[in-house]
């Protein structure tokens, strides 16, 4: 066994999914197990950190057991344990990290620290694709909206990020205003299919000229005011009801504004960095409209387009185990003093 075909257990608990996976050779996904906490967070319209932590504690060991079972492996077959230790909710990260450290210590296995956002980008390599480089990578999730210049599967330079709400967070908040379910992204995408994207002229926030940072909080507020007015109380918002037509038009117009900005900034980054590929990852990368618009933009610029496979868009441990194998090859391991960082 060389380090290249190592069997890696991945552990990922940075937000509200408790996940574990076994990946061999950085690519062969033998198992990928996740327990969703969506039902626990639905009535709050977003992730409640304390609830997420408690649920992680209950699920983490059964999820790891299941990942080993599905991979038809025992702990003795493993070559290393990889774990997301940054960024994320601190309490949530700590639970996965503590489980991973304990396994590493008990089984005498190397511990491989993984950056959650690098892992989202790695989802593309996990599927066996080899993007032409340099690439521009767009990671859009519930916690992050970030653009990178990518020189390889382990080499990313941050070009811009959100200064307030992440794109997925904006989807979740708008869904909450409209009384749709959680997570809001898939609900808004569905509602938007019957709506008119030009029905409402919501703001596109570009920030300073040339900036590759993002801001979505103004858009969220504009949607709130359009739905319930400027002086609505929390109760008014909770009790508001809307027609299907209105919900569809708000969803389509909101989505158009988000996607215009994501595509516009990704295009500017690609031009500035002579990108040969465009990589897309993170939970919002599952959005079909965003994928279509980015694919068209990449085609116009004669760039390759590499969206993460749908099953590896939202948080998962396969991307963590996959990149963990590449990091292990380079000897990038940590000792038990490894800390979680939000
Ligand atoms: O990457 P992820 O699982 O967790 C974080 O690292 O945040 O992303 C979750 C986010 C949620 O905000 C969810 O609403 C959004 O991804 N999302 C979508 C879609 N599917 C998930 N947003 C837009 N369209 C979708 N189809
Ligand atoms: Zn994520």
GROMACS .gro file of C-alpha atoms and ligand atoms in nm:
model
  369
    1UNK     CA    1   0.000   0.000   0.000
    2UNK     CA    2   0.146   0.334  -0.102
    3UNK     CA    3   0.011   0.656   0.035
    4UNK     CA    4  -0.142   0.714  -0.309
    5UNK     CA    5  -0.399   0.436  -0.264
    6UNK     CA    6  -0.449   0.487   0.107
    7UNK     CA    7  -0.790   0.417   0.264
    8UNK     CA    8  -0.900   0.734   0.441
    9UNK     CA    9  -1.186   0.785   0.685
   10UNK     CA   10  -1.327   1.137   0.645
   11UNK     CA   11  -1.524   1.315   0.919
   12UNK     CA   12  -1.717   1.639   0.857
   13UNK     CA   13  -1.938   1.817   1.112
   14UNK     CA   14  -1.877   2.184   1.034
   15UNK     CA   15  -2.243   2.288   1.018
   16UNK     CA   16  -2.563   2.085   1.053
   17UNK     CA   17  -2.485   1.755   0.877
   18UNK     CA   18  -2.313   1.474   1.064
   19UNK     CA   19  -2.113   1.295   0.795
   20UNK     CA   20  -1.845   1.027   0.755
   21UNK     CA   21  -1.705   0.854   0.448
   22UNK     CA   22  -1.435   0.614   0.337
   23UNK     CA   23  -1.242   0.702   0.021
   24UNK     CA   24  -0.953   0.504  -0.130
   25UNK     CA   25  -0.681   0.655  -0.343
   26UNK     CA   26  -0.830   1.004  -0.322
   27UNK     CA   27  -1.111   0.912  -0.562
   28UNK     CA   28  -1.276   0.580  -0.503
   29UNK     CA   29  -1.573   0.662  -0.276
   30UNK     CA   30  -1.644   0.340  -0.083
   31UNK     CA   31  -1.909   0.495   0.140
   32UNK     CA   32  -2.053   0.837   0.219
   33UNK     CA   33  -2.299   0.861   0.508
   34UNK     CA   34  -2.487   1.170   0.631
   35UNK     CA   35  -2.760   1.231   0.885
   36UNK     CA   36  -2.954   1.541   0.807
   37UNK     CA   37  -3.068   1.773   1.087
   38UNK     CA   38  -3.303   1.968   0.858
   39UNK     CA   39  -3.614   1.875   1.058
   40UNK     CA   40  -3.456   2.004   1.382
   41UNK     CA   41  -3.372   2.344   1.233
   42UNK     CA   42  -3.677   2.390   1.008
   43UNK     CA   43  -3.895   2.574   1.256
   44UNK     CA   44  -3.617   2.827   1.318
   45UNK     CA   45  -3.558   2.888   0.945
   46UNK     CA   46  -3.183   2.839   0.990
   47UNK     CA   47  -2.920   2.641   1.178
   48UNK     CA   48  -2.927   2.680   1.559
   49UNK     CA   49  -2.568   2.604   1.671
   50UNK     CA   50  -2.658   2.449   2.010
   51UNK     CA   51  -2.910   2.215   1.850
   52UNK     CA   52  -2.659   2.121   1.579
   53UNK     CA   53  -2.393   2.033   1.841
   54UNK     CA   54  -2.623   1.812   2.043
   55UNK     CA   55  -2.736   1.627   1.731
   56UNK     CA   56  -2.372   1.579   1.619
   57UNK     CA   57  -2.287   1.422   1.957
   58UNK     CA   58  -2.571   1.174   1.920
   59UNK     CA   59  -2.497   1.083   1.558
   60UNK     CA   60  -2.121   1.095   1.511
   61UNK     CA   61  -2.027   0.743   1.629
   62UNK     CA   62  -2.318   0.564   1.456
   63UNK     CA   63  -2.243   0.756   1.135
   64UNK     CA   64  -1.874   0.654   1.145
   65UNK     CA   65  -1.975   0.291   1.212
   66UNK     CA   66  -2.213   0.303   0.917
   67UNK     CA   67  -1.946   0.450   0.688
   68UNK     CA   68  -1.709   0.163   0.777
   69UNK     CA   69  -1.988  -0.097   0.737
   70UNK     CA   70  -2.092   0.032   0.396
   71UNK     CA   71  -1.729   0.036   0.285
   72UNK     CA   72  -1.701  -0.324   0.413
   73UNK     CA   73  -1.400  -0.224   0.620
   74UNK     CA   74  -1.289  -0.243   0.980
   75UNK     CA   75  -1.091   0.029   1.157
   76UNK     CA   76  -0.779  -0.184   1.102
   77UNK     CA   77  -0.810  -0.135   0.724
   78UNK     CA   78  -0.773   0.243   0.754
   79UNK     CA   79  -0.453   0.434   0.677
   80UNK     CA   80  -0.552   0.776   0.813
   81UNK     CA   81  -0.835   0.988   0.951
   82UNK     CA   82  -0.909   1.321   0.781
   83UNK     CA   83  -1.126   1.584   0.946
   84UNK     CA   84  -1.261   1.932   0.867
   85UNK     CA   85  -1.123   2.157   1.139
   86UNK     CA   86  -1.193   2.499   0.979
   87UNK     CA   87  -1.404   2.702   0.896
   88UNK     CA   88  -1.747   2.632   1.048
   89UNK     CA   89  -1.949   2.654   1.367
   90UNK     CA   90  -1.692   2.612   1.644
   91UNK     CA   91  -1.897   2.377   1.862
   92UNK     CA   92  -1.996   2.166   1.562
   93UNK     CA   93  -1.637   2.140   1.433
   94UNK     CA   94  -1.515   2.033   1.778
   95UNK     CA   95  -1.735   1.724   1.780
   96UNK     CA   96  -1.601   1.585   1.453
   97UNK     CA   97  -1.248   1.687   1.549
   98UNK     CA   98  -1.269   1.514   1.888
   99UNK     CA   99  -1.402   1.196   1.728
  100UNK     CA  100  -1.127   1.203   1.465
  101UNK     CA  101  -0.852   1.267   1.722
  102UNK     CA  102  -0.978   0.983   1.942
  103UNK     CA  103  -0.972   0.740   1.649
  104UNK     CA  104  -0.631   0.861   1.541
  105UNK     CA  105  -0.493   0.809   1.892
  106UNK     CA  106  -0.666   0.476   1.959
  107UNK     CA  107  -0.577   0.324   1.621
  108UNK     CA  108  -0.238   0.494   1.588
  109UNK     CA  109  -0.335   0.651   1.254
  110UNK     CA  110  -0.214   0.980   1.104
  111UNK     CA  111  -0.456   1.271   1.157
  112UNK     CA  112  -0.505   1.486   0.845
  113UNK     CA  113  -0.645   1.839   0.895
  114UNK     CA  114  -0.874   1.959   0.615
  115UNK     CA  115  -1.003   2.306   0.527
  116UNK     CA  116  -1.375   2.267   0.458
  117UNK     CA  117  -1.374   2.511   0.163
  118UNK     CA  118  -1.076   2.342  -0.005
  119UNK     CA  119  -1.270   2.017   0.034
  120UNK     CA  120  -1.573   2.166  -0.147
  121UNK     CA  121  -1.344   2.252  -0.440
  122UNK     CA  122  -1.189   1.903  -0.427
  123UNK     CA  123  -1.536   1.751  -0.496
  124UNK     CA  124  -1.457   1.810  -0.863
  125UNK     CA  125  -1.137   1.598  -0.848
  126UNK     CA  126  -1.326   1.338  -0.646
  127UNK     CA  127  -1.541   1.275  -0.952
  128UNK     CA  128  -1.228   1.198  -1.154
  129UNK     CA  129  -1.219   1.526  -1.347
  130UNK     CA  130  -0.891   1.707  -1.412
  131UNK     CA  131  -0.963   2.075  -1.471
  132UNK     CA  132  -0.721   2.269  -1.692
  133UNK     CA  133  -0.531   2.516  -1.472
  134UNK     CA  134  -0.528   2.786  -1.358
  135UNK     CA  135  -0.893   2.779  -1.265
  136UNK     CA  136  -1.125   3.015  -1.088
  137UNK     CA  137  -1.324   2.836  -0.815
  138UNK     CA  138  -1.655   2.962  -0.680
  139UNK     CA  139  -1.766   2.810  -0.349
  140UNK     CA  140  -2.125   2.900  -0.259
  141UNK     CA  141  -2.283   2.756   0.053
  142UNK     CA  142  -2.491   2.842   0.357
  143UNK     CA  143  -2.187   2.986   0.534
  144UNK     CA  144  -1.962   3.102   0.250
  145UNK     CA  145  -1.947   3.276  -0.084
  146UNK     CA  146  -1.585   3.276  -0.196
  147UNK     CA  147  -1.384   3.308  -0.516
  148UNK     CA  148  -1.036   3.156  -0.551
  149UNK     CA  149  -0.759   3.130  -0.804
  150UNK     CA  150  -0.687   2.757  -0.814
  151UNK     CA  151  -0.348   2.622  -0.927
  152UNK     CA  152  -0.408   2.260  -0.824
  153UNK     CA  153  -0.631   2.046  -0.601
  154UNK     CA  154  -0.446   2.171  -0.291
  155UNK     CA  155  -0.354   2.521  -0.405
  156UNK     CA  156  -0.605   2.805  -0.377
  157UNK     CA  157  -0.561   3.181  -0.334
  158UNK     CA  158  -0.860   3.373  -0.201
  159UNK     CA  159  -0.975   3.649  -0.441
  160UNK     CA  160  -1.295   3.759  -0.267
  161UNK     CA  161  -1.559   3.656  -0.018
  162UNK     CA  162  -1.887   3.774   0.128
  163UNK     CA  163  -1.875   4.075   0.356
  164UNK     CA  164  -2.210   3.985   0.519
  165UNK     CA  165  -2.459   3.707   0.435
  166UNK     CA  166  -2.356   3.406   0.229
  167UNK     CA  167  -2.563   3.330  -0.083
  168UNK     CA  168  -2.714   3.015   0.072
  169UNK     CA  169  -2.798   3.207   0.388
  170UNK     CA  170  -2.986   3.462   0.173
  171UNK     CA  171  -3.180   3.177   0.005
  172UNK     CA  172  -3.266   3.036   0.349
  173UNK     CA  173  -3.376   3.375   0.488
  174UNK     CA  174  -3.590   3.462   0.184
  175UNK     CA  175  -3.751   3.117   0.200
  176UNK     CA  176  -3.826   3.186   0.565
  177UNK     CA  177  -3.993   3.520   0.481
  178UNK     CA  178  -4.204   3.346   0.216
  179UNK     CA  179  -4.300   3.067   0.458
  180UNK     CA  180  -4.123   2.799   0.251
  181UNK     CA  181  -3.934   2.511   0.415
  182UNK     CA  182  -3.572   2.472   0.530
  183UNK     CA  183  -3.322   2.447   0.371
  184UNK     CA  184  -3.457   2.728   0.159
  185UNK     CA  185  -3.237   2.694  -0.150
  186UNK     CA  186  -3.416   2.399  -0.311
  187UNK     CA  187  -3.758   2.548  -0.219
  188UNK     CA  188  -3.681   2.885  -0.379
  189UNK     CA  189  -3.537   2.715  -0.687
  190UNK     CA  190  -3.859   2.513  -0.723
  191UNK     CA  191  -4.090   2.814  -0.668
  192UNK     CA  192  -3.884   3.026  -0.910
  193UNK     CA  193  -3.960   2.789  -1.200
  194UNK     CA  194  -4.316   2.930  -1.220
  195UNK     CA  195  -4.213   3.292  -1.161
  196UNK     CA  196  -4.108   3.591  -1.370
  197UNK     CA  197  -3.744   3.689  -1.299
  198UNK     CA  198  -3.820   4.047  -1.412
  199UNK     CA  199  -4.132   4.088  -1.197
  200UNK     CA  200  -3.940   4.277  -0.928
  201UNK     CA  201  -3.627   4.480  -0.966
  202UNK     CA  202  -3.420   4.369  -0.666
  203UNK     CA  203  -3.074   4.526  -0.612
  204UNK     CA  204  -2.748   4.373  -0.735
  205UNK     CA  205  -2.468   4.472  -0.496
  206UNK     CA  206  -2.135   4.498  -0.680
  207UNK     CA  207  -1.939   4.686  -0.405
  208UNK     CA  208  -1.632   4.890  -0.511
  209UNK     CA  209  -1.533   4.885  -0.876
  210UNK     CA  210  -1.330   4.573  -0.947
  211UNK     CA  211  -1.410   4.419  -0.608
  212UNK     CA  212  -1.449   4.041  -0.607
  213UNK     CA  213  -1.620   4.048  -0.266
  214UNK     CA  214  -1.991   3.975  -0.230
  215UNK     CA  215  -2.276   4.123  -0.026
  216UNK     CA  216  -2.628   3.979  -0.008
  217UNK     CA  217  -2.777   4.140   0.301
  218UNK     CA  218  -2.918   4.440   0.109
  219UNK     CA  219  -3.095   4.205  -0.130
  220UNK     CA  220  -3.243   4.009   0.159
  221UNK     CA  221  -3.373   4.331   0.317
  222UNK     CA  222  -3.519   4.447  -0.017
  223UNK     CA  223  -3.711   4.119  -0.041
  224UNK     CA  224  -3.832   4.157   0.317
  225UNK     CA  225  -3.962   4.511   0.252
  226UNK     CA  226  -4.130   4.403  -0.074
  227UNK     CA  227  -4.309   4.119   0.108
  228UNK     CA  228  -4.418   4.279   0.437
  229UNK     CA  229  -4.328   4.648   0.421
  230UNK     CA  230  -4.067   4.839   0.619
  231UNK     CA  231  -4.229   4.847   0.962
  232UNK     CA  232  -4.343   4.488   1.000
  233UNK     CA  233  -4.297   4.326   1.341
  234UNK     CA  234  -4.155   3.975   1.386
  235UNK     CA  235  -4.513   3.858   1.434
  236UNK     CA  236  -4.632   4.026   1.113
  237UNK     CA  237  -4.354   3.845   0.925
  238UNK     CA  238  -4.439   3.509   1.083
  239UNK     CA  239  -4.812   3.547   1.006
  240UNK     CA  240  -4.778   3.683   0.653
  241UNK     CA  241  -4.922   3.472   0.372
  242UNK     CA  242  -4.865   3.513  -0.001
  243UNK     CA  243  -5.029   3.389  -0.319
  244UNK     CA  244  -4.849   3.123  -0.522
  245UNK     CA  245  -4.803   3.379  -0.803
  246UNK     CA  246  -4.638   3.632  -0.569
  247UNK     CA  247  -4.416   3.365  -0.408
  248UNK     CA  248  -4.304   3.246  -0.752
  249UNK     CA  249  -4.227   3.599  -0.874
  250UNK     CA  250  -4.034   3.694  -0.559
  251UNK     CA  251  -3.838   3.367  -0.578
  252UNK     CA  252  -3.754   3.410  -0.947
  253UNK     CA  253  -3.661   3.780  -0.912
  254UNK     CA  254  -3.449   3.712  -0.600
  255UNK     CA  255  -3.271   3.419  -0.765
  256UNK     CA  256  -3.204   3.627  -1.076
  257UNK     CA  257  -3.035   3.895  -0.862
  258UNK     CA  258  -2.818   3.642  -0.674
  259UNK     CA  259  -2.715   3.456  -0.988
  260UNK     CA  260  -2.641   3.778  -1.182
  261UNK     CA  261  -2.390   3.878  -0.914
  262UNK     CA  262  -2.233   3.531  -0.879
  263UNK     CA  263  -2.191   3.497  -1.257
  264UNK     CA  264  -2.072   3.858  -1.299
  265UNK     CA  265  -1.802   3.829  -1.032
  266UNK     CA  266  -1.690   3.483  -1.146
  267UNK     CA  267  -1.657   3.618  -1.502
  268UNK     CA  268  -1.451   3.915  -1.382
  269UNK     CA  269  -1.223   3.684  -1.181
  270UNK     CA  270  -1.181   3.452  -1.480
  271UNK     CA  271  -1.080   3.742  -1.707
  272UNK     CA  272  -0.836   3.884  -1.456
  273UNK     CA  273  -0.665   3.548  -1.395
  274UNK     CA  274  -0.673   3.406  -1.750
  275UNK     CA  275  -0.862   3.108  -1.612
  276UNK     CA  276  -0.881   2.797  -1.829
  277UNK     CA  277  -1.152   2.639  -1.611
  278UNK     CA  278  -1.433   2.744  -1.386
  279UNK     CA  279  -1.495   2.522  -1.079
  280UNK     CA  280  -1.819   2.535  -0.878
  281UNK     CA  281  -1.875   2.379  -0.535
  282UNK     CA  282  -2.079   2.411  -0.213
  283UNK     CA  283  -2.446   2.359  -0.128
  284UNK     CA  284  -2.578   2.632  -0.361
  285UNK     CA  285  -2.386   2.466  -0.646
  286UNK     CA  286  -2.677   2.220  -0.659
  287UNK     CA  287  -2.890   2.501  -0.806
  288UNK     CA  288  -2.973   2.414  -1.167
  289UNK     CA  289  -3.025   2.774  -1.278
  290UNK     CA  290  -2.685   2.881  -1.138
  291UNK     CA  291  -2.518   2.582  -1.308
  292UNK     CA  292  -2.682   2.672  -1.643
  293UNK     CA  293  -2.582   3.037  -1.627
  294UNK     CA  294  -2.222   2.957  -1.528
  295UNK     CA  295  -2.198   2.691  -1.799
  296UNK     CA  296  -2.309   2.946  -2.062
  297UNK     CA  297  -2.064   3.206  -1.932
  298UNK     CA  298  -1.777   2.954  -1.937
  299UNK     CA  299  -1.868   2.850  -2.291
  300UNK     CA  300  -1.864   3.212  -2.408
  301UNK     CA  301  -1.517   3.253  -2.259
  302UNK     CA  302  -1.402   2.915  -2.399
  303UNK     CA  303  -1.328   2.788  -2.049
  304UNK     CA  304  -1.398   2.442  -1.916
  305UNK     CA  305  -1.680   2.424  -1.664
  306UNK     CA  306  -1.646   2.180  -1.373
  307UNK     CA  307  -1.942   2.186  -1.134
  308UNK     CA  308  -1.922   1.951  -0.833
  309UNK     CA  309  -2.133   1.637  -0.884
  310UNK     CA  310  -2.478   1.692  -0.732
  311UNK     CA  311  -2.431   1.434  -0.457
  312UNK     CA  312  -2.113   1.610  -0.340
  313UNK     CA  313  -2.245   1.970  -0.344
  314UNK     CA  314  -2.391   1.990   0.006
  315UNK     CA  315  -2.166   1.908   0.300
  316UNK     CA  316  -2.029   1.554   0.287
  317UNK     CA  317  -1.729   1.366   0.422
  318UNK     CA  318  -1.627   1.206   0.091
  319UNK     CA  319  -1.476   1.538  -0.022
  320UNK     CA  320  -1.287   1.552   0.311
  321UNK     CA  321  -1.155   1.195   0.285
  322UNK     CA  322  -1.064   1.256  -0.082
  323UNK     CA  323  -0.857   1.567  -0.024
  324UNK     CA  324  -0.724   1.401   0.294
  325UNK     CA  325  -0.555   1.137   0.078
  326UNK     CA  326  -0.377   1.405  -0.129
  327UNK     CA  327  -0.265   1.586   0.186
  328UNK     CA  328  -0.139   1.260   0.338
  329UNK     CA  329   0.069   1.196   0.023
  330UNK     CA  330   0.241   1.527   0.094
  331UNK     CA  331   0.290   1.444   0.461
  332UNK     CA  332   0.057   1.724   0.567
  333UNK     CA  333  -0.061   1.565   0.892
  334UNK     CA  334  -0.118   1.713   1.239
  335UNK     CA  335  -0.071   1.600   1.597
  336UNK     CA  336  -0.338   1.580   1.867
  337UNK     CA  337  -0.292   1.949   1.950
  338UNK     CA  338  -0.484   2.031   1.629
  339UNK     CA  339  -0.746   2.296   1.703
  340UNK     CA  340  -1.081   2.383   1.548
  341UNK     CA  341  -1.111   2.733   1.410
  342UNK     CA  342  -1.440   2.901   1.316
  343LIG     O1  343  -2.239   2.347   0.167
  343LIG     P1  344  -2.362   2.336   0.251
  343LIG     O2  345  -2.426   2.200   0.265
  343LIG     O3  346  -2.336   2.385   0.398
  343LIG     C1  347  -2.252   2.491   0.429
  343LIG     O4  348  -2.127   2.472   0.428
  343LIG     O5  349  -2.309   2.600   0.451
  343LIG     O6  350  -2.469   2.441   0.193
  343LIG     C2  351  -2.600   2.450   0.243
  343LIG     C3  352  -2.668   2.566   0.172
  343LIG     C4  353  -2.804   2.603   0.233
  343LIG     O7  354  -2.808   2.743   0.254
  343LIG     C5  355  -2.904   2.563   0.124
  343LIG     O8  356  -3.022   2.643   0.120
  343LIG     C6  357  -2.822   2.580   0.000
  343LIG     O9  358  -2.694   2.533   0.035
  343LIG     N1  359  -2.875   2.502  -0.113
  343LIG     C7  360  -2.923   2.559  -0.227
  343LIG     C8  361  -2.972   2.453  -0.308
  343LIG     N2  362  -2.948   2.334  -0.240
  343LIG     C9  363  -2.888   2.367  -0.122
  343LIG     N3  364  -2.931   2.688  -0.265
  343LIG    C10  365  -2.987   2.714  -0.386
  343LIG     N4  366  -3.037   2.619  -0.467
  343LIG    C11  367  -3.032   2.488  -0.434
  343LIG     N5  368  -3.081   2.393  -0.515
  344LIG    ZN1  369  -2.006   2.350   0.314
   0.00000   0.00000   0.00000
